[in-house]
PDB file of C-alpha atoms in Angstrom:
ATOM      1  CA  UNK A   1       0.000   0.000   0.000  1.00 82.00           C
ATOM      2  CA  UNK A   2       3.226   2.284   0.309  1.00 88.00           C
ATOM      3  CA  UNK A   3       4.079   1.280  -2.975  1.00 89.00           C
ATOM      4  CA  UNK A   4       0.720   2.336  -4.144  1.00 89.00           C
ATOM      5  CA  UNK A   5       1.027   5.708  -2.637  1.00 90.00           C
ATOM      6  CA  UNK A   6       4.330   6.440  -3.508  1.00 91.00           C
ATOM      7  CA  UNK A   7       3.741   5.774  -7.291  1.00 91.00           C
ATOM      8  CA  UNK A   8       0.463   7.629  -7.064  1.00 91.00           C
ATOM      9  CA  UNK A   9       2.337  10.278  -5.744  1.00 92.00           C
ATOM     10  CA  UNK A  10       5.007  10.431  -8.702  1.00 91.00           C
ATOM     11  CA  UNK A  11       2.021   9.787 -11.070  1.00 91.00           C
ATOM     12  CA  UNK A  12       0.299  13.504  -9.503  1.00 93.00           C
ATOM     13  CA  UNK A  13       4.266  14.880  -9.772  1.00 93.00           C
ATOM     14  CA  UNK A  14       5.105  13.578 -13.388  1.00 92.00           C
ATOM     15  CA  UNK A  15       1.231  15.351 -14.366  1.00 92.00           C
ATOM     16  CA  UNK A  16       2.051  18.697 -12.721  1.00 92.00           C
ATOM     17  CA  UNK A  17       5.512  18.938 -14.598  1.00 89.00           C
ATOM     18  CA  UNK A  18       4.148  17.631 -17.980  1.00 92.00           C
ATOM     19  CA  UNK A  19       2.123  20.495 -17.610  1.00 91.00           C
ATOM     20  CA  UNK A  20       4.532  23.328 -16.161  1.00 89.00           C
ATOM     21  CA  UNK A  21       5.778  22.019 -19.373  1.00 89.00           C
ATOM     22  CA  UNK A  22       3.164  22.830 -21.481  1.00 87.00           C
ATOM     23  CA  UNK A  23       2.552  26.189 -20.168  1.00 89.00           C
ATOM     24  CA  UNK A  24       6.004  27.243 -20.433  1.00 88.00           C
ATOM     25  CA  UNK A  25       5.960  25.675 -24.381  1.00 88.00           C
ATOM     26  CA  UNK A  26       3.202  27.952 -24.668  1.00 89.00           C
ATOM     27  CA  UNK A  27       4.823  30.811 -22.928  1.00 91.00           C
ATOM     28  CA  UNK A  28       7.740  30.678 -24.867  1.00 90.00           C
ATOM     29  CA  UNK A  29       5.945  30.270 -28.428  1.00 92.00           C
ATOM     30  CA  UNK A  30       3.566  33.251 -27.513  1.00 92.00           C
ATOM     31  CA  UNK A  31       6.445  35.578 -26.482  1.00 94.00           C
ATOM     32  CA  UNK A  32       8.662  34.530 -29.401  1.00 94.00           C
ATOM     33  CA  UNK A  33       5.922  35.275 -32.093  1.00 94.00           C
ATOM     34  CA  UNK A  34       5.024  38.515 -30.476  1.00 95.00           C
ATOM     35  CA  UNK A  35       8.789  39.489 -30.349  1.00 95.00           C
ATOM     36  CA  UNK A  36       8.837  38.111 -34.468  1.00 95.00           C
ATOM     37  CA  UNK A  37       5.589  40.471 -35.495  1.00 96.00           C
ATOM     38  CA  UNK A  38       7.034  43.378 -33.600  1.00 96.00           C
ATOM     39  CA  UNK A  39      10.252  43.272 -35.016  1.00 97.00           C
ATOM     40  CA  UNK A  40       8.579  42.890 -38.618  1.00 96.00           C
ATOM     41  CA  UNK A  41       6.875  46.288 -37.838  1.00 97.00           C
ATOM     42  CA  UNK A  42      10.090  47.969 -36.623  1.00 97.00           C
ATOM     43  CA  UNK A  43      11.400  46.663 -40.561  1.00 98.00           C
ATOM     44  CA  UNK A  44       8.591  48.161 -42.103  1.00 97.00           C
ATOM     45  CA  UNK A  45       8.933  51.083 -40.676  1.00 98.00           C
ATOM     46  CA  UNK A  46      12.589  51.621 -41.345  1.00 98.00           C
ATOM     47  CA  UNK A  47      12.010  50.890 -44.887  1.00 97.00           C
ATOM     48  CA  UNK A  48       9.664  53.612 -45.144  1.00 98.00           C
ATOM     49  CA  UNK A  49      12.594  55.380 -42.977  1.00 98.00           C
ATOM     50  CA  UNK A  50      14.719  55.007 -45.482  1.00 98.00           C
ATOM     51  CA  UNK A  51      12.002  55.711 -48.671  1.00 98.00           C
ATOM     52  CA  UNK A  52      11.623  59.433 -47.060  1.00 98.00           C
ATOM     53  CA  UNK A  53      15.123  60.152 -46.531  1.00 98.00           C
ATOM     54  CA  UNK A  54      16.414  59.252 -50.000  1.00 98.00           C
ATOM     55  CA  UNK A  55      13.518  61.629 -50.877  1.00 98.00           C
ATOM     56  CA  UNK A  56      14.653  63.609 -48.642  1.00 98.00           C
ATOM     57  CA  UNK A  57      18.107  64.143 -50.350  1.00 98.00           C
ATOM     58  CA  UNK A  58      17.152  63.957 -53.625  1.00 98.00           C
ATOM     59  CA  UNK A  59      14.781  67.196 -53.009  1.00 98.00           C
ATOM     60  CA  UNK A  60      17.642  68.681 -51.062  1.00 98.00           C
ATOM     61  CA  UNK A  61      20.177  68.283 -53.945  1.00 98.00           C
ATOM     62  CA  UNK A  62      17.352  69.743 -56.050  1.00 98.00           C
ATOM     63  CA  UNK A  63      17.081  72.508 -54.261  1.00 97.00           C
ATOM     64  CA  UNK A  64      20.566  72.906 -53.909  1.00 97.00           C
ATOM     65  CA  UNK A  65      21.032  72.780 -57.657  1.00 97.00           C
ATOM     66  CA  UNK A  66      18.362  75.618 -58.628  1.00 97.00           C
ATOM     67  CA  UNK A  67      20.110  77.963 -55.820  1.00 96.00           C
ATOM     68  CA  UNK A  68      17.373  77.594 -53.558  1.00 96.00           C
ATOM     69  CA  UNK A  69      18.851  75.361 -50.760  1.00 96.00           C
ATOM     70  CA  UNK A  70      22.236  75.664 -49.011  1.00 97.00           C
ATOM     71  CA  UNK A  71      24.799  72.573 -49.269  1.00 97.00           C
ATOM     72  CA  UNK A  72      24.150  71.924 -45.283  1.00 98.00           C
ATOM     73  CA  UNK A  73      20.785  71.000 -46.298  1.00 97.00           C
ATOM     74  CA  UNK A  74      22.205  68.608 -48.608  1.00 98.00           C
ATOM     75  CA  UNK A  75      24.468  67.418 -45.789  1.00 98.00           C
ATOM     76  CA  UNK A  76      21.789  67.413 -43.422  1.00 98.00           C
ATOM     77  CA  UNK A  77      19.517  65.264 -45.343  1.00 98.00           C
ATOM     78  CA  UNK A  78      22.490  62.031 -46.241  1.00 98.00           C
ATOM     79  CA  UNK A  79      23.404  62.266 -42.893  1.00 98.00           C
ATOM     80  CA  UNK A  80      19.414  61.556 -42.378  1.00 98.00           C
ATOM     81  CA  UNK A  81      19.943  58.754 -45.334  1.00 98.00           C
ATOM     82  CA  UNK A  82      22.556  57.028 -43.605  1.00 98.00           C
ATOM     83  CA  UNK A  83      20.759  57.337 -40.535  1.00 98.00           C
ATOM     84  CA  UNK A  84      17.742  55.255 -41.509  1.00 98.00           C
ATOM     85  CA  UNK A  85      19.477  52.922 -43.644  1.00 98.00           C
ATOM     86  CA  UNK A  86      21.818  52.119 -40.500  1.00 98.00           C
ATOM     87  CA  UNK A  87      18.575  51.923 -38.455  1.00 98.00           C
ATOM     88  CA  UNK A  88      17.404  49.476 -41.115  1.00 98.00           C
ATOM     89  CA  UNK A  89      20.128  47.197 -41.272  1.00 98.00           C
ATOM     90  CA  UNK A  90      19.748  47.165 -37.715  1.00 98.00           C
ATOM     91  CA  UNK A  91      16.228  46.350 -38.074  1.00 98.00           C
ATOM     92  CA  UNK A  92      16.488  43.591 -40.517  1.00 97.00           C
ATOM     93  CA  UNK A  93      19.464  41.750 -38.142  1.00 97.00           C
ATOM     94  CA  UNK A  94      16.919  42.335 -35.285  1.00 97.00           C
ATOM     95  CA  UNK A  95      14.362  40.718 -37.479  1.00 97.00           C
ATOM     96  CA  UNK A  96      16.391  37.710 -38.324  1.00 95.00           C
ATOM     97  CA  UNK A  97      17.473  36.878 -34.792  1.00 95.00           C
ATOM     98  CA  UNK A  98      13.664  36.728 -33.731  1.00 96.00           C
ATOM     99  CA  UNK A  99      12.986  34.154 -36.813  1.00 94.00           C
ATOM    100  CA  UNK A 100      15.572  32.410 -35.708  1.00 93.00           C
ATOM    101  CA  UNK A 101      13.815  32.306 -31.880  1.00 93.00           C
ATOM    102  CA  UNK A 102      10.358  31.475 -33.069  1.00 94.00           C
ATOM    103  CA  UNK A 103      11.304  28.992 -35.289  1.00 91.00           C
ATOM    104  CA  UNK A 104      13.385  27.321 -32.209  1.00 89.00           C
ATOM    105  CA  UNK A 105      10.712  28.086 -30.368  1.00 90.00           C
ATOM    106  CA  UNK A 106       8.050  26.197 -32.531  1.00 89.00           C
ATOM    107  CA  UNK A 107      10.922  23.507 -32.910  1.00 86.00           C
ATOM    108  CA  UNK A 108      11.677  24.172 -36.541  1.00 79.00           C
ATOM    109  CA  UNK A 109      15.338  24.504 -36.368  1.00 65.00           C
ATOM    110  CA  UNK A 110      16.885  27.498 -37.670  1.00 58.00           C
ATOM    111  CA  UNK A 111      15.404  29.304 -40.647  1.00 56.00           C
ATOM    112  CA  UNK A 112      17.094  30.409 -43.726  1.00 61.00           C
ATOM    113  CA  UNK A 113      17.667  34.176 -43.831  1.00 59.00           C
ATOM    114  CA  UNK A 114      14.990  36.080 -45.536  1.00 57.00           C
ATOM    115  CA  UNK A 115      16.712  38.032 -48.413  1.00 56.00           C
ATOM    116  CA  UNK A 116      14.249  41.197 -48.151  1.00 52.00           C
ATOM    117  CA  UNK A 117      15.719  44.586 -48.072  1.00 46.00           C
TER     118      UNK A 117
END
């Protein structure tokens, strides 16, 4: 009857951590795909970043060119460009190393690197 108990015991034990498990899976999953979305927001907005600001110089240069903008507003708007492209590239690396967790996460393995710039 000891025996009995102290299997029924591990039996109740064995449930509670299959299903400490479990949650935690689900933890992990959740947190990893919400970490993946965000960081495909933060790339979509840096692309856009970078859309404006090459805009940005290419009016600048413009203006410069017909005399009605000063050279520091040409500077002023690459340093802007290189700004959101280095926020970008940031971005993207960001991006990649959250794939990389939700597809661990999911147990996938590693993904191959997305080749969207």
């Amino acid at each position: 009857s000891g025996k009995m108990l102290e299997a029924k015991a591990a039996l109740t034990t064995a449930s509670a951590n299959e299903i400490n498990a479990r949650q935690q899976v689900t933890s992990d999953v959740s947190q990893a795909y919400v970490n993946f979305k965000s960081a495909e927001q933060r790339k979509a907005i840096t692309s856009g970043q970078v859309a404006n600001a090459t805009e940005g110089v290419r009016i600048a240069q413009g203006r410069y060119q017909a005399g009605l903008g000063t050279f520091v507003d040409v500077t002023t708007a690459q340093t802007n460009l290189v700004t959101a492209q280095t926020n970008d590239v940031n971005a993207q690396a960001t991006l990649e190393v959250y794939r990389a967790a939700l597809a661990h996460a999911v147990g996938m393995g590693v993904p191959k690197l997305s080749s969207s710039r």
